[in-house]
Short mmCIF file of C-alpha atoms and ligand atoms in Angstrom, two decimals:
data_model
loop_
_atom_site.label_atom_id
_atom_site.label_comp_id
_atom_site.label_asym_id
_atom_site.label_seq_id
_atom_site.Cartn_x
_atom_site.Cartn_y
_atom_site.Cartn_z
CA UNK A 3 103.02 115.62 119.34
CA UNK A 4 103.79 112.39 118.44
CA UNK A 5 107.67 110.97 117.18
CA UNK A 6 109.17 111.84 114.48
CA UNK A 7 110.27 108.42 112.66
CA UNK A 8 113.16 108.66 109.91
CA UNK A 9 113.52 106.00 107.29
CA UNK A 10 115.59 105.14 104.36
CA UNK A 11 112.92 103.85 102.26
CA UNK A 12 109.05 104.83 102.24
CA UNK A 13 106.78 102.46 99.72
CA UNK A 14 103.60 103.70 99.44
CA UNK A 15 100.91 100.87 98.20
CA UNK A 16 101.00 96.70 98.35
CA UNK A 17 99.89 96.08 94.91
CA UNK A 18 102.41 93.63 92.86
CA UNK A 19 104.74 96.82 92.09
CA UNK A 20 104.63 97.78 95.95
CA UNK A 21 105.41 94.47 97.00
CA UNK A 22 108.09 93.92 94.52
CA UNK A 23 109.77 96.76 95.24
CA UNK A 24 109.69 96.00 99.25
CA UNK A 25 111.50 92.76 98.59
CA UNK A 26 114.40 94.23 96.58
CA UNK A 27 114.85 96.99 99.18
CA UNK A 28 114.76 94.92 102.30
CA UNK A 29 117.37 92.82 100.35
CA UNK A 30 119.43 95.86 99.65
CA UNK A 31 119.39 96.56 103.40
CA UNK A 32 117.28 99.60 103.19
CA UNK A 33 114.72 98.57 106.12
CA UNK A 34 111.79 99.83 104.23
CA UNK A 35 108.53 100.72 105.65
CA UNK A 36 105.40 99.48 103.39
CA UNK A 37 101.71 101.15 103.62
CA UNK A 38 99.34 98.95 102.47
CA UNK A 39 96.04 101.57 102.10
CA UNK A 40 92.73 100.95 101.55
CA UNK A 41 93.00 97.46 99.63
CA UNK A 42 95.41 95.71 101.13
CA UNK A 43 97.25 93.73 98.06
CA UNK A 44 96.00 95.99 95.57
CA UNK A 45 93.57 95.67 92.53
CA UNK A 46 94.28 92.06 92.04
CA UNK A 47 92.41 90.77 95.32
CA UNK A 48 89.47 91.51 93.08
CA UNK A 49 89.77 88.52 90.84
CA UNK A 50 89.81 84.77 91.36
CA UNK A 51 92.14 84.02 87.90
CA UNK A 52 95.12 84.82 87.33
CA UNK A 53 96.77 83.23 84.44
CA UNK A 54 99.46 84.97 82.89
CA UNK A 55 101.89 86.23 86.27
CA UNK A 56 104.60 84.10 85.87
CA UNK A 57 105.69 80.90 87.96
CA UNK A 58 101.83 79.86 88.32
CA UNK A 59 101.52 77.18 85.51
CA UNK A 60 98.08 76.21 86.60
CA UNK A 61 96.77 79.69 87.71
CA UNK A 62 96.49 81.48 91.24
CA UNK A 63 93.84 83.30 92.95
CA UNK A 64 94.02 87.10 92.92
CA UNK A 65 94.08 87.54 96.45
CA UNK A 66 96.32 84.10 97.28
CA UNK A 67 98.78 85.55 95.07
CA UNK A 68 99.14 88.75 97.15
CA UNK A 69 99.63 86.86 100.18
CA UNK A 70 102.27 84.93 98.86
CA UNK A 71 104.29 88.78 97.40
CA UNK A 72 103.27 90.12 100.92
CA UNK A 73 104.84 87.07 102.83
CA UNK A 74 107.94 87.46 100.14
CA UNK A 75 108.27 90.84 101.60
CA UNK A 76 108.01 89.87 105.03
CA UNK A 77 110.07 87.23 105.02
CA UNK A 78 113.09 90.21 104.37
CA UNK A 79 111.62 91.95 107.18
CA UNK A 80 109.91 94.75 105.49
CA UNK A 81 107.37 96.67 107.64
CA UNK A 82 104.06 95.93 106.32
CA UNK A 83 101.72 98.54 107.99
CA UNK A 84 97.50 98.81 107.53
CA UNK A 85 96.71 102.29 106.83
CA UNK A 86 97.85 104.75 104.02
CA UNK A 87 99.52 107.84 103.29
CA UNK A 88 97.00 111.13 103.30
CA UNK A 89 99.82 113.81 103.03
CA UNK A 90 102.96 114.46 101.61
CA UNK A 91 105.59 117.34 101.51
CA UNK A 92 108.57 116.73 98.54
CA UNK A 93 109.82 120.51 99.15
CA UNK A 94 112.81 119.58 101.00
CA UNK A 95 115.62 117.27 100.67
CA UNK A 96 114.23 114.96 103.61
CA UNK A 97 110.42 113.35 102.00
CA UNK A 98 107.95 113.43 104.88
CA UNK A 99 104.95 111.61 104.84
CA UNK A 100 101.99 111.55 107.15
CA UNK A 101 99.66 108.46 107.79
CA UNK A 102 96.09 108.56 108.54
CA UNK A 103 97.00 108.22 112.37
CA UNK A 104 98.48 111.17 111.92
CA UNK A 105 102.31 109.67 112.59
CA UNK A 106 105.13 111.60 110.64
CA UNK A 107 107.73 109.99 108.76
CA UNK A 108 111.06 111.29 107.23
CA UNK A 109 112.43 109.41 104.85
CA UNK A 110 115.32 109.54 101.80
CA UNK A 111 113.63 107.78 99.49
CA UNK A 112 109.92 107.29 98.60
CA UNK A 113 108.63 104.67 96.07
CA UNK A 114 104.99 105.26 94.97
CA UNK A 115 103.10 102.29 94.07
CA UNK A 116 99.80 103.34 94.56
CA UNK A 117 98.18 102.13 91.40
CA UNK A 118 94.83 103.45 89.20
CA UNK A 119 91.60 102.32 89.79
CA UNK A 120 89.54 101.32 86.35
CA UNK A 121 86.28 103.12 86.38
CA UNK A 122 82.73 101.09 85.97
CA UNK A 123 79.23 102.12 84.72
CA UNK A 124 78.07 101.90 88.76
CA UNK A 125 74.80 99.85 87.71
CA UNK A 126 73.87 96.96 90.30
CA UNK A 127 73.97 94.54 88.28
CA UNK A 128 77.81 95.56 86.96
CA UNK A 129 78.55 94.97 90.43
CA UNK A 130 77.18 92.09 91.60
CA UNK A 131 78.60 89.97 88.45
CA UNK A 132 81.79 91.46 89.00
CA UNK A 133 82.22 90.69 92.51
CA UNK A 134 80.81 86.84 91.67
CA UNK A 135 84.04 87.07 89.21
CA UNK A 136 81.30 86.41 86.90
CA UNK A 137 81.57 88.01 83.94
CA UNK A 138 82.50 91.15 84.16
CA UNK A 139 86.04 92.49 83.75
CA UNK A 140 87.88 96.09 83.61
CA UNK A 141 90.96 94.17 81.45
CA UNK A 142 90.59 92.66 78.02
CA UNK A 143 94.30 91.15 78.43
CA UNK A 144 93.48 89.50 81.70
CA UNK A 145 90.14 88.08 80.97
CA UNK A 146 89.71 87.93 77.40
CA UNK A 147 91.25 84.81 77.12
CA UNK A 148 88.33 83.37 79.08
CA UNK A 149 85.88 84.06 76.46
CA UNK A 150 87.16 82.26 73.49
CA UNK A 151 84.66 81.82 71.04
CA UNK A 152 82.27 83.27 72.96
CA UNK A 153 80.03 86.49 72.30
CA UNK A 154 80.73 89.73 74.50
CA UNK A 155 79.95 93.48 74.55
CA UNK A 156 82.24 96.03 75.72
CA UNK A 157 81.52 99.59 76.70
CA UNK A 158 83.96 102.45 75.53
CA UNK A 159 84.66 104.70 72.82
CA UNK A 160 88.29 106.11 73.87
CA UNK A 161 91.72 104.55 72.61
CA UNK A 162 91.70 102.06 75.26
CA UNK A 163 88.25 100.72 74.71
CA UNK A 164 89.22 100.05 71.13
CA UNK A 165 92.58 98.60 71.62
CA UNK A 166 90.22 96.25 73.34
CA UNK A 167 87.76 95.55 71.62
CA UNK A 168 90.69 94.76 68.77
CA UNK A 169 92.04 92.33 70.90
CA UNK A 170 89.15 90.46 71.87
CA UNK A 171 88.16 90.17 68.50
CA UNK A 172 90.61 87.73 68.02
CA UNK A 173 89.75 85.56 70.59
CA UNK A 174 85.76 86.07 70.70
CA UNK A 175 83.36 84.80 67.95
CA UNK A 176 81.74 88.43 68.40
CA UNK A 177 82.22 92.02 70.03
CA UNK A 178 79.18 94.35 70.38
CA UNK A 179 80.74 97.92 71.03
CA UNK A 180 78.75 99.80 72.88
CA UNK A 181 79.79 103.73 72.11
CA UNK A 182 77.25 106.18 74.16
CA UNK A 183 77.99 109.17 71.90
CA UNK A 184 77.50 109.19 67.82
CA UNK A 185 80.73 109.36 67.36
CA UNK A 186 84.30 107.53 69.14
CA UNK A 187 86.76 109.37 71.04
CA UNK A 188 89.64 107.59 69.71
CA UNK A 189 92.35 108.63 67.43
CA UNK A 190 91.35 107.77 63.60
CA UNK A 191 93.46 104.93 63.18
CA UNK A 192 92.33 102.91 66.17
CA UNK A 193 88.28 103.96 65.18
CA UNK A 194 89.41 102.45 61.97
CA UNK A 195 90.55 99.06 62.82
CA UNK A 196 87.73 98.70 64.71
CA UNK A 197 85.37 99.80 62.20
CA UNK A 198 87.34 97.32 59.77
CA UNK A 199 87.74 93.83 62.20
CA UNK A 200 84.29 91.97 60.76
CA UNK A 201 83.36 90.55 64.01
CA UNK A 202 83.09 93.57 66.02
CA UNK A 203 79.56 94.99 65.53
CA UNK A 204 79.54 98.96 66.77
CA UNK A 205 76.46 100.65 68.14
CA UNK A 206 76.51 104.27 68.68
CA UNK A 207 73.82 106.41 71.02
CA UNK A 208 74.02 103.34 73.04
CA UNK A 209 73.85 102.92 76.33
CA UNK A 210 74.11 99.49 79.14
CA UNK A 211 70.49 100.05 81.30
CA UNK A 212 71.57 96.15 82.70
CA UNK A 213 73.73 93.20 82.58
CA UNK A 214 71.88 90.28 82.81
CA UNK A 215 72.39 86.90 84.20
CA UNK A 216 72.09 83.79 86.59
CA UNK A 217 73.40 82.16 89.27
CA UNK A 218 76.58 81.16 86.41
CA UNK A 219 77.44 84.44 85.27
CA UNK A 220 76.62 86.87 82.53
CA UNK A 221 74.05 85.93 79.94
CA UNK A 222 73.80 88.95 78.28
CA UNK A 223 73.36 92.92 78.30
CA UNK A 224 70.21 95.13 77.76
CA UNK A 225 70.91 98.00 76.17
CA UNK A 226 69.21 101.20 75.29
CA UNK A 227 69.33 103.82 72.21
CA UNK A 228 69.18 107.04 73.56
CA UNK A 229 68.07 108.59 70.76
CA UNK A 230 64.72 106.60 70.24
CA UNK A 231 64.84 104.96 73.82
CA UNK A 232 64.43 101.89 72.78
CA UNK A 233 65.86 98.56 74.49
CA UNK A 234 66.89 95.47 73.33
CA UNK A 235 69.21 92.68 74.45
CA UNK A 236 72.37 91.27 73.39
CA UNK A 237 73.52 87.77 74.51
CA UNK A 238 76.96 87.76 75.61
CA UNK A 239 78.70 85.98 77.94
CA UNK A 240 81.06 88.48 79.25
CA UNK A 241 80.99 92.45 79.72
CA UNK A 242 83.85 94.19 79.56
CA UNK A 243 84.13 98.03 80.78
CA UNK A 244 87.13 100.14 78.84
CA UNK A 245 85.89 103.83 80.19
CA UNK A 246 89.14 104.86 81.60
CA UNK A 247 91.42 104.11 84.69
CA UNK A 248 91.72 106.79 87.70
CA UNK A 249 95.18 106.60 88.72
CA UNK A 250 95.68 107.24 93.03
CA UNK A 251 97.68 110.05 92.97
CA UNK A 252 96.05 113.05 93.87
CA UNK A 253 97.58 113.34 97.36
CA UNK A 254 100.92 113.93 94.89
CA UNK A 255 99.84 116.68 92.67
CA UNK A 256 101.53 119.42 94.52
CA UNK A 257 104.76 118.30 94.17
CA UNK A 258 105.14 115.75 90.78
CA UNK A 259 104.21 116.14 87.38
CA UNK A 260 101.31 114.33 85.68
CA UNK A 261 100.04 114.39 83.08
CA UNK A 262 96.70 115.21 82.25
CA UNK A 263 94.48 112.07 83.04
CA UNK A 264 97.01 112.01 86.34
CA UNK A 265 99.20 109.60 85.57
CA UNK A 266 102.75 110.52 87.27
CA UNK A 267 105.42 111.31 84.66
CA UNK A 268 109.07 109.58 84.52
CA UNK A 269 111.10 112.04 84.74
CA UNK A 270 114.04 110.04 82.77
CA UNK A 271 112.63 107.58 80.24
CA UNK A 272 113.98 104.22 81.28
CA UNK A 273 114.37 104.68 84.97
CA UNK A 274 111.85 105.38 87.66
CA UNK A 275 113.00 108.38 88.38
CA UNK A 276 110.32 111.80 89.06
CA UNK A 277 110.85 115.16 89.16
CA UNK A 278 111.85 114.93 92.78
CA UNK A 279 114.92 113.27 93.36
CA UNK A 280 114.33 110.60 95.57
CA UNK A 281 110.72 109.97 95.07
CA UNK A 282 110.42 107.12 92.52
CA UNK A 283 106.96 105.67 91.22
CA UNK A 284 106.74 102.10 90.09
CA UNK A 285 103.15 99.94 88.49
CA UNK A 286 99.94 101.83 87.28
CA UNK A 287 100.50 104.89 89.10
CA UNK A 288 102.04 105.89 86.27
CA UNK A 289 101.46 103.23 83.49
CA UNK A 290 98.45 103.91 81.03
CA UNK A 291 99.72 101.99 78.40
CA UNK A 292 100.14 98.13 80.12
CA UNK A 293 98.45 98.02 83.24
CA UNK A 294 99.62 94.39 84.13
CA UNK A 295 100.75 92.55 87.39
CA UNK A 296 104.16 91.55 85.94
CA UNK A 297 105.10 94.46 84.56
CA UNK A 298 103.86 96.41 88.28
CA UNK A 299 106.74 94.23 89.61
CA UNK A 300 109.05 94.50 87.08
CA UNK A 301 109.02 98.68 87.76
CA UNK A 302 108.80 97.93 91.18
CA UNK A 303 111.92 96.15 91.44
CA UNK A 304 113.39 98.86 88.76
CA UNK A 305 112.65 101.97 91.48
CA UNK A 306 114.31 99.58 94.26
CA UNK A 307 116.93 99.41 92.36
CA UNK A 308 116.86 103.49 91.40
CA UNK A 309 116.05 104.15 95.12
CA UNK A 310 119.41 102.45 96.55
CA UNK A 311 121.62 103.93 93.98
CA UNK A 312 119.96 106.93 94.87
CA UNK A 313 120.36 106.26 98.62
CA UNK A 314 124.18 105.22 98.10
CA UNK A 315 125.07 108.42 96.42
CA UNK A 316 123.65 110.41 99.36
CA UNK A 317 125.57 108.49 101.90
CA UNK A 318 128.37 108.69 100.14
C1 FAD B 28 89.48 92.76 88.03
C2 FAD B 28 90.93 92.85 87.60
C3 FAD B 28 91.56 91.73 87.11
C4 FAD B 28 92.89 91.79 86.72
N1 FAD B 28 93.49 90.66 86.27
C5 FAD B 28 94.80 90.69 85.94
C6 FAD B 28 95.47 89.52 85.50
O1 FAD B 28 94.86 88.44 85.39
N2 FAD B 28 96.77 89.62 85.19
C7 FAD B 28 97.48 90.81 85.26
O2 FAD B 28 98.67 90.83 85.00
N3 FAD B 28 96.87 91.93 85.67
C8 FAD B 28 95.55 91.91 86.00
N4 FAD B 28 94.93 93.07 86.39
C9 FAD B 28 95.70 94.31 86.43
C10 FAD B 28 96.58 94.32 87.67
O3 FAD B 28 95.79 94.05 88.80
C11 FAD B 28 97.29 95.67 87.83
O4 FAD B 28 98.01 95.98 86.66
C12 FAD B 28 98.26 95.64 89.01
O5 FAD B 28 97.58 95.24 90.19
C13 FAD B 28 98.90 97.00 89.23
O6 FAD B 28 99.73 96.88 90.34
P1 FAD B 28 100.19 98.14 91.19
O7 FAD B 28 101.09 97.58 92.23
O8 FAD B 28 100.69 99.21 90.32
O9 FAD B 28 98.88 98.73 91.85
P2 FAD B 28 97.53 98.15 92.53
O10 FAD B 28 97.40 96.68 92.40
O11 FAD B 28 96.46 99.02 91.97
O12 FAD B 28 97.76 98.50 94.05
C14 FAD B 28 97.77 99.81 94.51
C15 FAD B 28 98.01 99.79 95.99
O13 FAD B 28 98.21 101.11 96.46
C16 FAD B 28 97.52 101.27 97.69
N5 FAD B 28 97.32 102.70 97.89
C17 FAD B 28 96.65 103.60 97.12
N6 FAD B 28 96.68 104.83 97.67
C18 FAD B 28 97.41 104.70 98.82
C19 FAD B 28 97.80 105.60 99.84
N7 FAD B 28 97.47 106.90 99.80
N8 FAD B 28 98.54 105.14 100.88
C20 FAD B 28 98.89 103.83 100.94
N9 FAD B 28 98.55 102.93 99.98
C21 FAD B 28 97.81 103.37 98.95
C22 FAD B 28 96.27 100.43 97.52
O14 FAD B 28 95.70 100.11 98.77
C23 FAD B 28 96.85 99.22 96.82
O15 FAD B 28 97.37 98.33 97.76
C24 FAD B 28 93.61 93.03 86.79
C25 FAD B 28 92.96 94.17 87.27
C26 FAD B 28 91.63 94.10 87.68
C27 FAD B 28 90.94 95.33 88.21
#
């Protein structure tokens, strides 16, 4: 059997929120332990731009940024480990954790930083612009921005996908809406100021059979009408998929509340605090509503913060 190891500080994930957190707890002495999981630096080694963290006046690269919060980390001599957590047990007072090496940790505190993943159609041709960073985005607030005056098409019909198609409307010279259902499945007030912005054009019984393009980018999108099956295509220069996040926290269910799209709940509105004392969640784990980098460190600093008052009061 291998070692126990206790620690005062477990932080599970190396997104923004995970690395922020690490840097505020080595500070605050609390030696903490960092798993990085299955993508290392989290969901924004999956872009090349990123324009609105910041300190970067000109812009960084997704995955150069991570380095930089991951050397930040290091530099306080947090221990940055490959590998993630696959099981948990928050019964007791003492929060033990298992990695996928099957090594057992104790430890008093436990910051969870293990982010959402945003959901895409699957199609081939989705993929391959999105890993070219051509074109296709999950985020409307990251990318939008890139597509000023341009003509795009977004797929969605939830509250999201119209809070998104809203806000590119303002920066796009047109949104196509693609909605796969006759009707949305957004609240009536945010079907309504979509239906009501001029330059968003919806089409229902609609769905994405491609996303076309060249060796540039995105050039456009065939669609289909599944009523009558017939296709057509749209020129657009960017696609943008609003069909819901999946946040990474099922290995958690047994023990925290979330809701019901599994987002974990604060248990105290304004802190980082869960159900389980001790256990703290910082960044899209259990945001739905901003799903940004800076505001992944900003609650990843707060649960640092909550996690060494925490650890303070236990020690007395
Ligand atoms: C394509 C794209 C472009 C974006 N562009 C921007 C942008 O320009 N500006 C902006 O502000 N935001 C942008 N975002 C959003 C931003 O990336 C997220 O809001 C932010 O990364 C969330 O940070 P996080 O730390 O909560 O989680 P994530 O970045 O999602 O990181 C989660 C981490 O948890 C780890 N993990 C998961 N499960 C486990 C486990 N069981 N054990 C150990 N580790 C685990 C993962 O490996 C990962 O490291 C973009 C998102 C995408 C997808």
């Amino acid at each position: 059997m291998s070692e126990i190891q206790n620690i005062d500080c477990l932080i599970i994930g190396s997104g923004p929120a995970g690395y922020t957190a690490a840097i505020y707890a080595a500070r605050a002495d609390m030696s903490p332990v960092l798993y990085q999981g299955m993508q290392p630096g989290g969901q924004l080694t999956t872009t090349n731009d990123v324009e609105n963290f910041p300190g970067y006046p000109d812009g960084i690269n997704g995955p150069e940024m991570m380095a930089q919060l991951q050397a930040q980390a290091e530099r306080f001599d947090t221990d940055v480990r490959p590998g993630f957590i696959d099981k948990v047990d928050f019964s007791g007072p003492i929060h033990k954790a298992w990695d996928d090496s099957g090594k057992e940790i104790h430890a008093k505190t436990v910051i969870i930083s293990t982010g959402a993943s945003a959901l895409y159609l699957g199609l081939e041709s989705e993929q391959k612009y999105l890993k070219m960073g051509g074109g296709v985005s999950a985020c409307a607030v990251c990318d939008g921005f890139f597509y000023r005056n341009q003509e795009v098409v977004i797929v969605g019909a939830g509250d999201s996908a119209c809070e998104e198609a809203h806000y590119l409307s303002k920066l796009a010279s047109k949104v196509t809406m693609l909605v796969r259902r006759d009707e949305f499945r957004a609240s009536k007030i945010m079907e309504e100021r979509v239906r009501n912005t001029p330059n968003i054009d919806i089409l229902f019984n609609t769905e994405t059979e491609e996303v076309l393009g060249d060796d540039h980018g995105v050039t456009g999108v065939r669609v289909k009408n599944n009523q009558t099956n017939e296709t057509h295509d749209i020129p657009a220069t960017g696609f943008f998929v609003a069909i819901g996040h999946k946040p990474n926290t099922d290995i958690f269910k047994d023990y925290l509340k979330l809701d019901e799209t599994g987002y974990i709940e604060y248990e105290e509105p304004g802190t980082t605090k869960t159900n389980v004392p001790g256990v703290f969640v910082a960044g899209d784990a259990a945001d739905k509503t901003y799903r940004q980098a800076v505001t992944a460190a900003g609650t990843g600093a707060m649960a640092a913060l909550d996690a060494e008052r925490y650890l303070s009061a236990l020690n007395g």
